[in-house]
Amino acid sequence: MLIDTHCHLDFPDFAEERDALVARAAEAGVGRLVTISTLISKQAQVKAVAEAYENIWCSVGTHPNHAAEEPDLPVEAYLEAANHPRVVAIGEGGLDYHYDYASPEIQKPVFRRQIEAARLTGLPLVIHSRSADDDMAAILTEEMGKGAFTFILHCFSSGPELARVGVDLGGYVSFSGILTFPKSTELRDIAASIPRDRLLVETDAPYLAPKPFRGKRNEPSYVAHTAAVLAQTIGVSEAEIADMTTQNALRCFSRMPAL
Ligand SMILES: [Zn+2]
Ligand SMILES: [Zn+2]
């Protein structure tokens, strides 16, 4: 069984066919899904998806590209949002310097408050980091010094140095369909260097469909294609990668019940 550790099932892209999509995932061996929040102001809709299916859980958080929409939420707002049986993570929070929806000065405190929420709840923080390797490595290192927290570098597409720092700090590294693209040679090299007990797989659906669906709308069943490439990359069988990444996900998302 595989777990899609990161998808966005509350997005309107999926509204009409969520049942069919969850069924297709199950047929492809993707038995559990984590649907990820991008705004605390929209937490009700991700929670509604998680409540509607016994094999879907969710996170609560503020995406860096939405940081300017809720820049001043106190840590308590995240703690309160997390106090729900289907919530297994904080985030996705982080830094995105590729887009310019919010300045770094707005993104950083919003990110740090979500780190504090992860620390206080014991839930893992789902981290989105794009074109921000140096600041991300610095903040993670500094914050870890203030007190431990668990985190996932989701949809990993950064450089080897941030991967190394993340692993050294005890983090998990999650790979998406980007891993399957022919030009992602450096990314596959990074994947091969990650300790096996830190590897996760995800779709980030509706974005970033893996080969052979590249350019189409992504969906959780496709995570099997990313897992197959990850298996090949680190030299294990597809059954082994499924077992490995599922055990890692259950350890990381510790509020999710055992199988
Ligand atoms: Zn993201
Ligand atoms: Zn996402």
XYZ file of N, CA, C and O in Angstrom, residues 42 49 73 145 163 257:
24
model
N -9.605 28.792 5.248
C -10.341 27.775 4.477
C -10.204 26.383 5.103
O -10.390 25.368 4.424
N -13.397 17.392 3.706
C -12.945 16.281 2.845
C -12.445 15.128 3.716
O -12.793 13.960 3.506
N -1.867 35.820 11.987
C -2.503 34.808 12.840
C -1.554 34.424 13.972
O -0.387 34.107 13.725
N 17.253 24.686 17.140
C 18.020 24.983 18.347
C 17.152 25.441 19.507
O 17.536 25.339 20.669
N 18.847 19.588 1.280
C 18.515 18.188 1.589
C 19.386 17.686 2.744
O 18.893 17.051 3.683
N -3.818 6.534 12.633
C -3.795 5.218 13.280
C -2.929 4.204 12.511
O -2.765 4.330 11.306
